[in-house]
Amino acid sequence: MALVEWRRCGPGSVRPAAAVRRRSWPPRPRLATLWLVPATGPTMLSPPQIVCLLIIALTLLLLITEWLRADVVALGAVVALVATGVLSPEQALKGFSSEPVIAVIGAFVLSAAVVNTGLAERLGQWVTRVAGTHLLWGLLVLMLAAALLSALTHHLLITALMVPIATTVAARGQFSVSRLLMPVSLSASIGTTLTLIGAPAFLVADHVLQEAGREGLGIFSLTPIGMALVACSLVYMLLPGRWLLPERVAGGSSGARFALDDYYTEILILDGAPQVGLSFAALAQRYSGRFEIIDWLRRGDPIRHGREERSIEAGDVLLVRSTPEGLADIADEKGLALHAVAKYGETADAATAEQFGDERLAQLVIAPRSYLSGRAVGEVDFRHRYGVIVVGLWRREGWLRGELSGVRLQPGDTLVVWGEPEQIDGLGAQREFLMALPFRTRRLRRSRAWWALGILGASVATAATELLPVHVAFLAGAIGVVLARCLSAEEAYAALELRVIAFIAGAISLGAALEQTGLTTLAAAEFAPLLDGFAPFWILLLIFSAGAIITQVLSDAATVVLLAPIVARMAAPLGLAPEAMVASLAIGAVAAFLTPLGHHGNLLVYAPGGYRFGDFFRVGAPLTVLFAIITALVALRLWPGG
């Protein structure tokens, strides 16, 4: 190494001083910058550039090793950039008011409205019915539904929604659920390429293009590429890919986990209820999807023969199996009441229904050597002994019939109890119970479902027609669903994934530091000559590959933040449109299906499908190569030149 003086003669250019002299450390103050010169030539980095690179290197190390949470790392990088003077406070905090962050906030709230109004539940029921029991047809329906739904809502939400649906379809068709879950996760990831708001990485890519002086991407700019990728994934999985899918049983069945969809409870038909006079079949159809009727009791006697045409009477008791949401819905349903609350509670009128809330519900797990084990629910005076009323029961295995009071408790059973908060708080210390847990549920606002769907559609249409920018359109939609009472303001704030928002804002600040210090220009000047002479197709293929590989250790948004500014500046020397290069990078970061670490959706299906690490590479590597080819070809047609 030789210590050499260099002077700048213009932006991005350097020349040696008139006389290159060996100097002692430290240099005189008048020297512009001091450089280390390796044998191959000078490495021209200014102190701010060196500091910026060190901060980025430390940030990447922490993200890869996961020693700290990703959002904490990103916020720490923002502080470091300001503390070292690389960015001013205004520049560093600009990411928190950036368009990607605002758009993501709107998308989170709109997604919450879709779930909170029961739209997601209805879609899930429809998909379950249509999917049938045949493997190929089930694959087609589940993959297509996951892809289309992920275009407008968070793909993790859709993957989580599809896991129980795929499990049900596999059980009906008597084939392994591992044949379905990986394609579902894949489709949910690929579906994000159908719109700009499908993944934060695309919003970041749009932001980078606008910062580079381009118009940016419209909400459907990536749709032609996304449609081609969805079609490719369907053909691949239905033909050669399905032979690569493992036939494997998961390590633990879905019933072995603490499920929330098998609670048993009793519903009382009140006097004057609108359900009185309905046939049993009509009642079951009306509440299909909200609860399943297991048994029907009248004056304590079960009605099981010829009951489809018999009419419901006041005082009838229905033993039903329901979700937590269904249990909460019963309190709001006119004419229905929880039997135990109506029988043993202080009142059975609307006042009791108003008291039925999250703060008065708890789950009690029966301990292995509990006094309650082997005793029927009716034999134990829960009201006087513990100050609570049993309103529901969850059991890992088995089918319950008859009155809930006659069910004999077993170790591991979970009771849903109703009572005063101070009584519930003390139950965790009782030796009869292994633990006491809050009963987490939400009340679905089903009557507002069409409002949520209409506002979501209006937000997309407004952004697509460019009446409003994408981030403004979705922020307006978020305000709209709150005003339409699809969810409360508190629920809207709770829907915000602050980790994601903080990470995106911090990552954008890192991208601003690269731009501010001139590192993007320097990197583009170094890398562009390496690709000079390559055909445009191969350039886009290489850029897609870079995004696909790096996203296996970083998130898709972080990959785009770090590489997109460099890629955008390489476009002009290579004679390509910046949109084509940045879009290829972003899609590579989102659509690469190589390991279970590449996307959180893969981790969501990893255990339920009984997968191994190599399963994802065996299935996904050929498909990722096809995605790279398709992306390059279609991008060149959409953006033919610089």
XYZ file of C-alpha atoms in Angstrom:
642
model
C 0.000 0.000 0.000
C 1.200 3.499 -0.814
C -0.174 6.694 0.647
C -1.024 9.048 -2.205
C -2.646 12.493 -2.495
C -5.573 12.927 -4.898
C -7.558 16.031 -5.759
C -11.105 16.068 -7.148
C -11.656 17.927 -10.409
C -15.430 17.480 -10.660
C -18.329 15.375 -9.521
C -17.496 11.703 -9.773
C -14.015 12.322 -11.295
C -10.528 12.406 -9.823
C -7.016 13.070 -11.063
C -3.631 12.712 -9.395
C -1.943 15.837 -8.098
C 0.685 17.408 -10.304
C 3.360 15.615 -8.356
C 2.530 12.451 -6.532
C 4.482 12.590 -3.320
C 4.842 10.135 -0.491
C 3.672 11.889 2.645
C 3.771 11.212 6.333
C 0.642 10.696 8.430
C -1.337 12.792 9.147
C -1.599 14.840 5.951
C -1.697 18.623 5.889
C -5.169 20.157 6.320
C -5.099 21.593 2.822
C -5.209 18.176 1.186
C -8.635 17.286 -0.200
C -8.750 13.596 0.740
C -6.313 10.843 1.639
C -6.506 7.527 -0.178
C -5.042 4.062 0.152
C -3.778 2.905 -3.219
C -3.510 -0.845 -3.813
C -1.314 -2.226 -6.520
C -4.214 -2.450 -8.952
C -5.140 1.220 -8.663
C -6.665 3.783 -6.293
C -9.769 3.141 -4.205
C -11.372 6.559 -4.189
C -13.555 6.767 -1.110
C -14.214 9.868 0.956
C -14.604 9.691 4.751
C -18.447 9.954 4.570
C -18.466 7.099 2.063
C -16.278 4.949 4.302
C -18.492 5.649 7.311
C -21.625 4.893 5.274
C -20.188 1.575 4.096
C -19.253 0.613 7.658
C -22.784 1.384 8.881
C -24.314 -0.626 6.019
C -21.924 -3.536 6.638
C -22.820 -3.620 10.343
C -26.516 -3.352 9.485
C -26.286 -6.295 7.072
C -24.374 -8.359 9.628
C -27.060 -7.794 12.246
C -29.854 -8.546 9.773
C -28.236 -11.773 8.588
C -27.333 -13.065 12.061
C -30.639 -11.847 13.573
C -28.895 -10.831 16.792
C -31.391 -7.975 16.975
C -34.854 -7.496 15.528
C -34.895 -6.146 11.979
C -36.821 -3.004 12.898
C -34.430 -2.214 15.762
C -31.470 -2.651 13.415
C -33.030 -0.330 10.816
C -33.808 2.361 13.388
C -30.298 2.012 14.814
C -28.880 2.616 11.339
C -30.916 5.836 11.094
C -29.457 7.067 14.389
C -25.931 6.119 13.311
C -26.259 7.965 9.988
C -27.306 11.145 11.797
C -24.753 10.800 14.599
C -21.871 10.437 12.143
C -23.056 13.316 9.983
C -23.649 11.196 6.885
C -27.236 12.456 6.773
C -28.960 15.412 8.344
C -31.875 14.652 10.700
C -34.330 15.806 8.026
C -32.806 13.472 5.430
C -32.604 10.513 7.805
C -36.210 10.804 8.985
C -37.636 11.384 5.519
C -38.325 7.649 5.189
C -41.061 7.820 7.827
C -43.107 10.159 5.631
C -42.197 8.462 2.354
C -44.756 7.137 -0.097
C -43.964 3.420 0.533
C -44.588 3.796 4.267
C -47.890 5.630 3.735
C -49.037 3.045 1.175
C -48.136 0.151 3.496
C -50.096 1.774 6.345
C -53.169 2.042 4.116
C -52.791 -1.538 2.901
C -52.553 -2.894 6.464
C -55.746 -1.134 7.530
C -57.654 -2.228 4.427
C -56.502 -5.830 4.962
C -57.719 -5.655 8.557
C -61.118 -4.444 7.333
C -61.354 -7.433 4.981
C -60.765 -9.784 7.926
C -62.798 -7.841 10.494
C -65.956 -7.843 8.374
C -65.803 -11.574 7.683
C -64.908 -11.210 3.990
C -61.805 -13.358 4.391
C -63.842 -16.004 6.206
C -66.470 -16.075 3.431
C -63.792 -16.381 0.769
C -62.228 -19.238 2.694
C -65.530 -21.092 2.881
C -66.113 -20.582 -0.838
C -62.641 -21.848 -1.725
C -63.146 -24.913 0.481
C -66.378 -25.790 -1.331
C -64.974 -25.232 -4.832
C -61.658 -27.035 -4.221
C -63.416 -30.409 -3.940
C -61.458 -33.580 -3.184
C -59.299 -34.119 -6.293
C -55.606 -33.265 -5.996
C -55.167 -31.476 -9.340
C -58.392 -29.499 -9.070
C -57.638 -28.622 -5.449
C -54.152 -27.436 -6.446
C -55.559 -25.249 -9.211
C -58.271 -23.642 -7.061
C -56.078 -23.068 -3.993
C -53.149 -21.647 -5.976
C -55.322 -19.363 -8.085
C -57.243 -18.105 -5.049
C -54.043 -17.473 -3.069
C -52.457 -15.566 -5.973
C -55.469 -13.348 -6.642
C -56.109 -12.547 -2.976
C -52.442 -11.706 -2.334
C -52.548 -9.025 -5.021
C -54.491 -6.703 -2.704
C -53.819 -7.984 0.813
C -50.765 -9.146 2.730
C -49.546 -12.497 1.426
C -48.890 -13.803 4.963
C -52.545 -13.220 5.826
C -53.600 -15.196 2.753
C -51.138 -18.004 3.481
C -52.449 -18.262 7.044
C -56.024 -18.282 5.704
C -55.222 -21.043 3.209
C -53.437 -23.426 5.602
C -56.621 -24.769 7.303
C -58.425 -24.781 3.950
C -55.667 -26.871 2.362
C -55.707 -29.185 5.381
C -59.464 -29.724 4.970
C -59.168 -30.370 1.223
C -56.335 -32.872 1.783
C -58.299 -34.694 4.480
C -61.373 -34.975 2.226
C -59.312 -36.204 -0.699
C -57.242 -38.519 1.513
C -53.845 -37.289 0.301
C -50.981 -35.618 2.126
C -51.356 -31.925 2.904
C -47.675 -31.517 1.935
C -48.852 -31.745 -1.692
C -50.820 -28.509 -1.213
C -49.169 -26.240 1.347
C -45.964 -25.470 -0.551
C -47.845 -24.514 -3.756
C -50.168 -22.330 -1.658
C -47.227 -20.460 -0.112
C -45.651 -20.103 -3.557
C -48.837 -18.711 -5.092
C -49.345 -16.232 -2.271
C -45.815 -14.905 -2.876
C -46.184 -14.783 -6.674
C -49.594 -13.134 -6.410
C -47.935 -10.061 -4.931
C -46.442 -9.340 -8.379
C -49.909 -8.650 -9.795
C -50.111 -5.138 -8.291
C -47.734 -2.492 -7.024
C -49.122 -2.783 -3.483
C -48.682 -6.554 -3.316
C -45.290 -6.321 -1.617
C -43.379 -3.489 0.097
C -40.436 -4.183 -2.226
C -42.415 -2.868 -5.204
C -43.388 0.297 -3.358
C -39.712 0.829 -2.529
C -38.790 0.227 -6.187
C -41.337 2.847 -7.245
C -39.851 5.276 -4.708
C -36.315 4.677 -6.024
C -37.403 5.339 -9.612
C -39.095 8.583 -8.623
C -35.999 9.677 -6.715
C -34.024 8.994 -9.908
C -36.255 11.407 -11.809
C -38.521 8.837 -13.473
C -42.326 8.727 -13.346
C -42.305 5.588 -11.255
C -44.590 2.581 -11.498
C -48.390 2.529 -11.717
C -50.452 0.181 -9.613
C -50.781 -2.269 -12.530
C -47.396 -1.669 -14.205
C -46.110 -5.066 -13.070
C -49.354 -6.915 -13.811
C -48.291 -8.354 -17.225
C -45.209 -9.876 -15.616
C -47.235 -11.071 -12.630
C -49.868 -12.733 -14.824
C -47.159 -14.563 -16.759
C -45.529 -15.741 -13.513
C -48.838 -16.928 -12.044
C -49.636 -18.851 -15.237
C -46.147 -20.380 -15.237
C -46.443 -21.480 -11.597
C -49.844 -23.079 -12.221
C -48.613 -25.072 -15.225
C -45.419 -26.051 -13.431
C -47.153 -27.287 -10.280
C -49.927 -29.104 -12.125
C -47.558 -30.936 -14.478
C -43.869 -31.566 -13.612
C -43.766 -29.805 -10.257
C -46.338 -31.983 -8.515
C -44.025 -34.990 -8.922
C -41.340 -33.073 -7.000
C -43.641 -32.297 -4.074
C -42.955 -34.564 -1.077
C -45.546 -37.036 0.157
C -44.975 -36.523 3.828
C -46.918 -36.478 7.087
C -46.375 -33.439 9.303
C -44.566 -33.860 12.592
C -47.747 -33.076 14.491
C -51.290 -33.066 13.288
C -53.232 -29.897 13.263
C -55.346 -31.223 16.081
C -52.272 -31.598 18.289
C -51.745 -27.877 18.336
C -53.819 -25.497 20.436
C -56.554 -25.036 17.866
C -59.237 -22.365 18.136
C -61.818 -23.855 15.798
C -63.197 -26.767 17.859
C -64.929 -25.106 20.814
C -68.182 -26.669 21.937
C -70.888 -24.581 23.535
C -74.658 -24.555 24.072
C -77.018 -22.024 22.513
C -80.458 -21.329 23.975
C -83.367 -20.241 21.756
C -85.036 -17.389 23.658
C -88.764 -16.634 23.848
C -89.911 -14.541 20.899
C -86.726 -15.301 18.957
C -86.952 -14.836 15.167
C -85.489 -18.342 14.816
C -88.640 -19.906 16.343
C -90.604 -21.705 13.636
C -87.646 -22.256 11.325
C -86.916 -25.807 10.306
C -83.714 -27.332 11.655
C -82.280 -27.475 8.110
C -83.052 -23.778 7.530
C -81.437 -22.804 10.830
C -78.320 -24.828 10.072
C -78.079 -23.219 6.636
C -78.501 -19.695 8.050
C -75.576 -20.100 10.444
C -73.396 -22.239 8.191
C -69.796 -21.106 8.545
C -70.444 -19.450 11.906
C -71.120 -22.590 13.912
C -71.866 -26.253 13.282
C -74.817 -27.849 15.095
C -73.772 -31.116 16.730
C -76.842 -31.930 18.811
C -80.370 -30.584 19.409
C -82.044 -30.875 22.804
C -85.638 -30.181 23.818
C -86.473 -30.302 27.515
C -83.278 -32.306 28.024
C -84.059 -34.979 25.409
C -82.015 -35.202 22.186
C -83.781 -34.883 18.830
C -81.869 -36.911 16.246
C -84.356 -38.676 13.981
C -86.264 -36.825 11.284
C -85.064 -33.507 12.644
C -84.314 -31.833 9.303
C -87.961 -30.834 8.819
C -88.891 -30.278 12.457
C -89.348 -26.716 13.667
C -87.309 -24.854 16.252
C -89.137 -23.937 19.471
C -88.367 -21.468 22.262
C -86.323 -23.145 24.997
C -84.541 -25.513 22.620
C -80.828 -25.969 23.298
C -78.306 -26.487 20.511
C -74.890 -28.026 21.147
C -72.641 -26.348 18.568
C -69.000 -26.316 17.548
C -67.721 -22.825 16.801
C -64.765 -20.496 16.464
C -63.972 -17.798 19.042
C -65.536 -15.271 16.672
C -68.670 -17.393 16.540
C -68.878 -17.473 20.319
C -68.660 -13.695 20.453
C -71.245 -13.374 17.663
C -73.813 -15.328 19.688
C -73.986 -12.502 22.238
C -74.922 -10.068 19.465
C -77.422 -12.330 17.681
C -81.042 -11.537 18.433
C -82.918 -14.514 19.871
C -79.818 -16.514 20.825
C -78.013 -16.723 24.154
C -75.292 -18.831 25.695
C -77.264 -21.440 27.605
C -75.021 -21.490 30.661
C -75.066 -17.699 31.020
C -78.837 -17.561 30.558
C -79.338 -20.354 33.097
C -76.855 -19.391 35.782
C -76.050 -15.738 35.084
C -77.640 -12.818 36.853
C -79.885 -11.964 33.882
C -80.591 -13.336 30.462
C -81.489 -10.112 28.734
C -79.581 -7.575 26.680
C -77.671 -6.429 29.746
C -76.067 -9.853 29.993
C -75.146 -9.697 26.334
C -73.460 -6.355 26.882
C -71.412 -7.863 29.721
C -70.233 -10.631 27.405
C -66.880 -9.247 26.335
C -63.222 -10.144 25.989
C -62.446 -8.943 29.512
C -64.940 -11.431 31.004
C -63.798 -14.512 29.122
C -60.903 -16.796 29.980
C -59.541 -20.215 29.027
C -58.735 -22.716 31.783
C -56.598 -25.763 30.978
C -57.345 -28.778 33.194
C -54.176 -29.968 34.981
C -53.028 -33.630 34.689
C -53.859 -34.558 38.294
C -56.691 -32.117 38.751
C -59.574 -32.690 41.155
C -61.826 -31.967 38.153
C -60.499 -34.845 36.015
C -63.211 -37.462 35.481
C -65.984 -35.248 36.826
C -68.839 -34.003 34.678
C -69.100 -30.268 34.145
C -72.530 -30.287 35.845
C -71.139 -32.026 38.954
C -68.797 -29.147 39.676
C -70.446 -25.990 40.937
C -68.209 -23.640 38.982
C -70.350 -20.636 39.814
C -69.962 -20.928 43.591
C -66.617 -22.742 43.748
C -64.708 -20.534 41.295
C -67.061 -17.622 40.613
C -67.313 -18.371 36.880
C -69.718 -20.051 34.445
C -68.553 -22.622 31.876
C -69.718 -21.531 28.416
C -67.517 -23.647 26.155
C -65.125 -26.574 25.945
C -62.182 -27.427 23.688
C -60.956 -31.010 23.477
C -57.973 -32.228 21.493
C -59.637 -35.380 20.259
C -63.096 -36.881 20.325
C -66.623 -35.848 19.427
C -69.049 -34.478 22.008
C -72.785 -35.130 22.137
C -75.429 -34.403 24.716
C -75.521 -31.557 27.179
C -72.269 -29.797 27.959
C -72.995 -30.271 31.665
C -72.784 -34.029 31.164
C -69.313 -34.016 29.571
C -66.685 -35.554 31.849
C -63.533 -33.497 31.954
C -60.126 -34.844 30.950
C -56.602 -33.533 31.557
C -55.761 -31.087 28.785
C -59.366 -30.008 28.209
C -59.746 -26.254 27.856
C -62.787 -24.625 29.411
C -64.061 -21.259 28.231
C -65.467 -19.521 31.298
C -67.403 -16.290 31.855
C -67.260 -14.234 35.011
C -66.080 -11.140 36.834
C -62.517 -10.028 35.983
C -61.367 -10.191 39.624
C -62.608 -13.794 39.884
C -60.942 -14.802 36.632
C -57.616 -13.249 37.652
C -57.302 -15.596 40.610
C -57.961 -18.825 38.726
C -54.382 -19.170 37.489
C -53.242 -19.931 41.047
C -55.721 -22.824 41.472
C -54.027 -26.251 41.454
C -56.873 -27.709 39.362
C -55.824 -25.654 36.359
C -52.586 -25.918 34.466
C -52.890 -22.325 33.287
C -55.407 -19.545 32.811
C -55.283 -17.679 29.510
C -57.236 -14.717 28.147
C -59.766 -15.661 25.513
C -58.628 -13.794 22.413
C -61.355 -13.116 19.905
C -62.829 -10.350 17.823
C -66.398 -9.654 16.851
C -66.791 -9.707 13.120
C -68.757 -6.800 11.692
C -70.424 -8.874 9.028
C -72.997 -6.213 8.163
C -70.165 -3.929 6.968
C -68.613 -6.484 4.608
C -69.912 -4.842 1.427
C -68.670 -1.470 2.637
C -65.180 -2.911 3.098
C -65.249 -4.529 -0.337
C -66.521 -1.348 -1.990
C -63.928 0.889 -0.330
C -61.118 -1.510 -1.226
C -62.310 -1.563 -4.848
C -62.595 2.228 -4.920
C -59.053 2.612 -3.586
C -57.675 0.330 -6.273
C -59.706 2.027 -9.029
C -58.642 5.500 -7.883
C -54.980 4.503 -7.904
C -55.275 2.669 -11.234
C -56.848 5.655 -12.986
C -54.272 7.971 -11.365
C -56.947 10.212 -9.893
C -54.845 9.998 -6.749
C -51.322 8.682 -6.147
C -51.210 5.114 -4.868
C -50.233 6.040 -1.318
C -52.901 8.736 -1.066
C -55.578 6.427 -2.519
C -54.872 3.710 0.048
C -54.597 6.158 2.912
C -58.022 7.497 1.890
C -59.295 3.915 1.817
C -57.971 3.324 5.333
C -59.833 6.396 6.565
C -62.927 5.251 4.668
C -63.174 1.829 6.347
C -62.910 3.472 9.767
C -65.625 6.020 8.920
C -67.795 3.210 7.513
C -67.365 1.369 10.837
C -65.779 -1.662 9.226
C -63.366 -1.444 12.133
C -62.765 0.993 14.940
C -59.904 3.468 15.074
C -58.304 1.361 17.804
C -58.537 -1.747 15.621
C -57.055 0.186 12.696
C -54.047 1.216 14.770
C -53.693 -2.343 16.104
C -53.598 -3.635 12.502
C -50.464 -1.653 11.718
C -47.370 -3.852 11.639
C -45.037 -1.326 13.238
C -42.048 -3.623 12.751
C -42.568 -3.582 8.985
C -43.208 0.166 8.894
C -40.138 0.983 10.993
C -37.958 -1.346 8.944
C -39.048 0.135 5.608
C -38.531 3.701 6.882
C -35.072 2.858 8.195
C -34.094 1.004 5.032
C -35.120 3.993 2.896
C -32.756 6.130 4.980
C -29.933 3.718 4.144
C -30.763 4.125 0.466
C -30.706 7.911 0.894
C -27.255 7.651 2.484
C -25.950 5.675 -0.493
C -27.268 8.368 -2.800
C -26.129 11.307 -0.678
C -22.542 10.064 -0.360
C -22.263 9.263 -4.048
C -21.751 5.540 -3.461
C -24.523 4.647 -5.911
C -22.804 6.627 -8.671
C -19.457 5.082 -7.827
C -20.858 1.547 -7.715
C -22.741 2.032 -10.983
C -19.548 3.301 -12.644
C -17.690 0.203 -11.425
C -20.299 -2.418 -12.308
C -21.702 -1.057 -15.595
C -18.503 -1.783 -17.584
C -18.608 -5.383 -16.363
C -21.980 -5.841 -18.085
C -21.093 -3.833 -21.170
C -21.381 -6.023 -24.245
C -23.995 -8.332 -22.737
C -27.356 -8.554 -24.492
C -30.213 -6.794 -22.589
C -31.856 -10.149 -21.892
C -28.773 -11.462 -20.090
C -28.345 -8.226 -18.135
C -31.894 -8.462 -16.762
C -31.372 -12.148 -16.061
C -28.282 -11.381 -13.975
C -30.052 -8.584 -12.095
C -32.999 -10.891 -11.317
C -30.524 -13.500 -10.058
C -28.803 -10.976 -7.788
C -32.121 -10.096 -6.173
C -33.114 -13.769 -5.886
C -29.891 -14.768 -4.124
C -29.550 -11.803 -1.763
C -33.186 -12.017 -0.625
C -32.419 -15.431 0.905
C -30.428 -13.654 3.628
C -32.107 -10.230 3.562
C -35.747 -9.243 3.211
C -37.071 -8.346 -0.227
C -37.477 -4.682 0.773
C -33.899 -4.462 2.104
C -32.556 -6.045 -1.078
C -34.344 -3.497 -3.246
C -33.347 -0.556 -1.033
C -29.657 -1.404 -1.266
C -29.404 -2.450 -4.924
C -32.145 -0.535 -6.757
C -30.386 2.892 -6.673
C -27.252 1.306 -8.154
C -29.209 -0.636 -10.762
C -31.170 2.476 -11.778
C -27.944 4.408 -12.426
C -26.489 1.527 -14.448
C -29.397 1.671 -16.882
C -28.268 4.665 -18.948
C -24.706 3.417 -19.700
C -26.126 0.032 -20.662
C -28.879 1.513 -22.853
C -31.741 0.008 -20.859
C -34.784 1.557 -19.219
C -34.352 1.978 -15.443
C -37.882 0.597 -14.982
C -36.919 -2.710 -16.611
C -33.835 -3.128 -14.455
C -35.400 -2.079 -11.146
C -38.534 -4.175 -11.799
C -36.387 -7.240 -12.575
C -34.473 -6.756 -9.346
C -37.636 -6.305 -7.264
C -39.405 -9.318 -8.781
C -36.278 -11.417 -8.255
C -36.297 -10.417 -4.589
C -40.001 -11.258 -4.211
C -40.487 -14.280 -6.479
C -37.376 -16.337 -5.679
C -38.500 -19.650 -4.212
C -35.226 -21.294 -3.195
C -35.249 -21.815 0.574
C -37.800 -21.653 3.397
C -35.937 -18.564 4.644
C -36.659 -16.487 1.558
C -40.235 -15.646 2.549
C -42.106 -15.799 5.844
C -44.953 -17.653 4.155
C -42.611 -20.615 3.617
C -41.906 -20.728 7.349
C -45.651 -20.645 7.990
C -46.198 -23.910 6.079
C -42.890 -25.564 6.998
C -44.075 -27.474 10.074
C -47.722 -28.166 9.056
C -46.476 -29.670 5.777
C -43.716 -31.714 7.410
C -41.210 -30.219 4.956
C -37.430 -30.345 4.999
C -35.053 -27.570 4.016
C -34.080 -29.211 0.715
C -37.701 -29.652 -0.403
C -37.990 -25.954 -1.207
C -34.831 -25.883 -3.341
C -35.783 -29.055 -5.236
C -39.211 -27.673 -6.104
C -38.338 -24.004 -6.337
C -34.990 -23.849 -8.148
C -36.308 -24.857 -11.609
C -39.310 -22.574 -11.135
C -37.108 -19.619 -10.143
C -35.075 -20.091 -13.343
C -38.304 -20.009 -15.353
C -39.384 -16.870 -13.476
C -36.084 -15.164 -14.326
C -36.475 -15.909 -18.043
C -40.115 -14.774 -18.134
C -39.384 -11.594 -16.174
C -36.531 -10.588 -18.481
C -38.530 -11.245 -21.657
C -41.690 -9.439 -20.539
C -39.787 -6.513 -18.964
C -38.009 -5.880 -22.270
C -41.382 -5.747 -24.018
C -42.854 -3.378 -21.428
C -39.818 -1.068 -21.263
C -37.900 -1.612 -24.514
C -35.144 0.970 -24.088
C -33.656 3.841 -22.140
